[in-house]
XYZ file of C-alpha atoms in Angstrom:
269
model
C -42.529 -19.995 70.441
C -44.560 -19.509 67.281
C -47.548 -17.236 66.663
C -50.878 -17.949 65.004
C -53.371 -15.182 64.197
C -56.941 -16.339 63.612
C -59.151 -13.937 61.639
C -62.929 -14.224 61.946
C -66.084 -12.467 60.831
C -68.123 -12.472 64.051
C -67.827 -13.398 67.716
C -68.394 -17.177 68.151
C -66.997 -18.042 64.694
C -63.643 -18.769 66.322
C -65.290 -21.215 68.703
C -67.026 -23.264 66.050
C -64.260 -23.202 63.469
C -60.738 -23.039 64.826
C -60.916 -23.249 68.635
C -59.396 -26.729 68.713
C -56.436 -25.688 66.572
C -55.885 -22.559 68.648
C -56.220 -24.356 71.983
C -53.707 -26.966 70.844
C -51.254 -24.246 69.818
C -51.721 -22.342 73.085
C -51.288 -25.475 75.195
C -47.929 -26.067 73.502
C -46.763 -22.584 74.508
C -47.388 -20.725 71.257
C -48.941 -17.266 71.007
C -52.552 -17.128 69.817
C -54.225 -13.921 68.622
C -57.886 -13.438 67.664
C -59.034 -10.752 65.213
C -62.708 -10.075 64.468
C -63.947 -8.035 61.508
C -67.220 -7.139 63.288
C -68.825 -7.315 66.706
C -71.763 -9.386 65.450
C -74.336 -6.619 65.739
C -76.972 -8.543 63.767
C -76.807 -11.770 65.741
C -80.013 -13.142 67.211
C -79.624 -13.132 71.002
C -80.846 -16.069 73.044
C -84.206 -14.983 74.504
C -83.837 -13.464 77.932
C -80.028 -13.519 77.999
C -79.467 -9.750 77.732
C -79.923 -7.516 80.750
C -82.374 -4.594 80.399
C -80.672 -1.963 78.257
C -77.683 -4.177 77.473
C -76.444 -3.712 73.923
C -75.797 -6.884 71.935
C -72.464 -5.803 70.352
C -71.105 -4.832 73.767
C -72.119 -8.211 75.165
C -70.687 -10.075 72.214
C -67.402 -8.192 72.458
C -67.071 -9.221 76.109
C -67.827 -12.805 75.166
C -64.844 -12.756 72.790
C -62.513 -12.153 75.735
C -64.108 -14.989 77.719
C -63.704 -17.264 74.706
C -60.081 -16.175 74.319
C -59.421 -17.128 77.929
C -60.947 -20.578 77.356
C -58.777 -21.135 74.282
C -55.603 -19.585 75.697
C -55.446 -16.641 73.291
C -53.400 -13.656 74.475
C -54.792 -10.836 72.334
C -58.195 -9.885 70.903
C -58.689 -7.178 68.266
C -61.641 -5.819 66.243
C -61.290 -4.201 62.817
C -64.330 -1.978 63.399
C -66.732 -2.976 60.621
C -70.392 -3.808 61.220
C -72.159 -7.106 60.679
C -73.510 -7.499 57.131
C -76.207 -10.051 57.888
C -76.987 -13.073 55.764
C -76.489 -12.998 51.989
C -79.246 -11.141 50.144
C -80.503 -9.151 53.120
C -80.826 -5.331 52.893
C -78.145 -5.048 55.579
C -75.597 -6.155 52.962
C -75.784 -2.638 51.535
C -75.093 -0.763 54.784
C -72.177 1.620 54.119
C -70.021 0.498 57.057
C -70.712 -3.235 56.935
C -67.841 -5.596 56.267
C -69.301 -6.805 52.969
C -69.070 -3.253 51.613
C -65.519 -2.685 52.869
C -62.832 -1.958 50.315
C -60.720 -5.125 50.375
C -57.407 -3.297 50.077
C -58.245 -0.867 52.885
C -59.522 -3.607 55.182
C -56.468 -5.722 54.404
C -54.195 -2.870 55.430
C -56.023 -2.630 58.761
C -55.430 -6.310 59.366
C -51.866 -6.103 58.072
C -51.017 -3.592 60.807
C -51.795 -6.271 63.386
C -49.943 -8.901 61.392
C -46.884 -6.666 61.170
C -46.926 -6.299 64.957
C -47.347 -10.016 65.620
C -45.221 -11.428 62.777
C -47.249 -14.657 62.777
C -46.131 -17.969 61.356
C -49.734 -18.754 60.394
C -52.882 -16.769 59.593
C -56.203 -18.603 59.557
C -59.028 -17.352 57.348
C -61.979 -19.135 55.682
C -62.312 -20.864 52.332
C -63.411 -18.846 49.300
C -67.110 -19.476 50.008
C -66.745 -18.586 53.657
C -67.705 -22.067 54.760
C -71.379 -21.675 53.851
C -71.789 -18.515 51.791
C -72.099 -15.807 54.445
C -70.928 -12.497 52.938
C -68.769 -11.560 55.922
C -67.098 -14.973 55.828
C -66.366 -14.626 52.125
C -64.905 -11.198 52.877
C -62.671 -12.714 55.581
C -61.170 -14.906 52.869
C -60.599 -11.964 50.529
C -59.292 -9.535 53.125
C -57.252 -12.117 55.000
C -55.434 -13.495 51.994
C -54.570 -9.990 50.807
C -53.394 -8.929 54.283
C -51.166 -11.995 54.424
C -49.546 -10.881 51.160
C -48.973 -7.378 52.522
C -47.454 -8.688 55.766
C -45.578 -11.624 54.188
C -47.189 -14.254 56.420
C -45.577 -17.616 55.580
C -48.718 -19.772 55.839
C -52.373 -18.953 55.181
C -54.661 -21.733 56.403
C -58.205 -21.546 55.049
C -60.503 -23.173 57.561
C -63.277 -25.177 55.953
C -65.834 -27.862 56.732
C -65.128 -31.338 55.428
C -68.552 -32.123 53.997
C -67.708 -35.735 53.174
C -66.294 -36.344 56.665
C -69.467 -35.073 58.330
C -71.760 -37.087 56.070
C -69.731 -40.288 56.598
C -69.690 -39.826 60.331
C -73.409 -39.204 60.725
C -74.367 -42.034 58.375
C -71.972 -44.397 60.104
C -73.403 -43.631 63.528
C -76.952 -44.019 62.237
C -76.212 -47.369 60.566
C -74.448 -48.740 63.626
C -77.175 -47.628 65.995
C -74.811 -45.274 67.829
C -76.869 -42.169 67.091
C -78.300 -40.997 70.427
C -82.030 -41.515 70.695
C -83.987 -38.398 69.865
C -81.001 -36.457 68.526
C -81.632 -35.138 65.033
C -78.439 -33.995 63.284
C -78.603 -31.118 60.798
C -78.156 -31.766 57.102
C -74.534 -31.609 56.005
C -74.999 -32.460 52.342
C -75.869 -29.016 50.935
C -73.521 -28.238 48.022
C -72.775 -24.791 49.459
C -71.817 -26.215 52.868
C -68.068 -26.671 53.316
C -65.876 -28.315 50.719
C -65.550 -31.849 49.339
C -62.674 -33.770 50.863
C -60.823 -33.815 47.549
C -60.254 -30.053 47.842
C -59.012 -30.132 51.442
C -55.278 -30.393 52.033
C -54.726 -30.585 55.817
C -56.325 -31.421 59.141
C -55.586 -30.594 62.758
C -56.228 -33.266 65.377
C -57.916 -31.411 68.232
C -59.748 -34.281 69.949
C -57.744 -33.705 73.122
C -58.975 -30.097 73.184
C -62.719 -30.531 72.708
C -63.340 -29.434 76.302
C -61.653 -26.103 75.576
C -63.611 -25.857 72.343
C -66.906 -26.382 74.152
C -65.908 -23.879 76.835
C -65.192 -21.354 74.084
C -68.645 -21.964 72.618
C -70.322 -21.624 76.011
C -68.582 -18.273 76.468
C -70.802 -16.964 73.655
C -73.943 -17.373 75.742
C -75.804 -14.584 73.933
C -75.775 -16.715 70.772
C -75.530 -20.329 71.935
C -77.907 -21.582 74.581
C -77.263 -24.964 76.228
C -79.890 -26.327 73.817
C -77.963 -25.186 70.727
C -77.464 -28.245 68.522
C -73.675 -28.084 68.836
C -73.649 -27.783 72.620
C -76.368 -30.409 72.910
C -74.302 -32.991 71.026
C -73.452 -36.005 73.175
C -69.731 -36.171 73.950
C -68.892 -38.912 71.398
C -70.741 -37.079 68.621
C -69.082 -33.782 69.514
C -65.641 -35.383 69.523
C -66.344 -36.988 66.145
C -67.751 -33.904 64.463
C -65.754 -31.129 66.139
C -62.517 -32.776 67.262
C -60.839 -32.570 63.862
C -60.536 -29.251 62.044
C -59.890 -29.016 58.327
C -57.983 -26.532 56.189
C -57.049 -25.704 52.637
C -53.429 -24.538 52.419
C -52.354 -23.380 48.975
C -49.510 -23.036 48.432
C -48.110 -25.515 50.926
C -44.738 -24.276 52.181
C -41.724 -26.343 51.270
C -40.210 -28.411 54.106
C -37.255 -26.046 54.207
C -39.470 -22.949 54.509
C -42.262 -24.328 56.693
C -42.475 -22.768 60.172
C -42.127 -25.211 63.058
C -45.626 -24.319 64.244
C -47.046 -25.385 60.880
C -45.295 -28.749 61.067
C -46.464 -29.191 64.649
C -50.153 -28.508 64.023
C -51.066 -29.541 60.488
C -51.202 -33.041 59.035
C -51.598 -33.522 55.254
C -54.732 -35.381 54.221
C -52.876 -37.112 51.400
């Protein structure tokens, strides 16, 4: 049995980004652990979803455990920082937000968990945090340093394959397969994801899209049934969300690569 620790900025990030990878690992009998830097205090709750007096971070914390159950994760931890909000907002300067955390100190917090779990793989985000969110960028910085401190063999930077998404949406539109009335978001912003040339590996998670959707639905305070991801028709969801992409640098040598790495990750080239 191998172990994969997946480090995220906020509740629901694990669902959108790595849930397919994690569900595939769990289904094969491997240990999956989720770690969140914050409890997503600055999320925008779905109107009417919170009970009177219910606090959003408490609700979002509970949703992490429901998501973990959907994925098959066995442990959930929080590092204790607060949500920094979107880049450029005044909340970025809050003294206890993740964006303001000392990278070395935060990495040592995470490394304590890594030392306990001795994972084969740690997932973080790419250096731009997928789309430029400060907490996501900090996950990259803190996670890569923690992996050094705990000597994790493989650090897999989850990213969005911008070219893949653009090709898929254009192909469906040109072939007339785009569902009537469904308007996809724009995927061609230069700050969104990474070009395919920079991506090294993929994980085929098409067989686990049901678990991925269940993980998303667990975060009901943030994702209503009308959320564009949950509203995707099944074929579109499988196309867009059934393959997860990573940058792994350095790539472990065949002799040093953990079995879990070989089992999950397929080189793009």
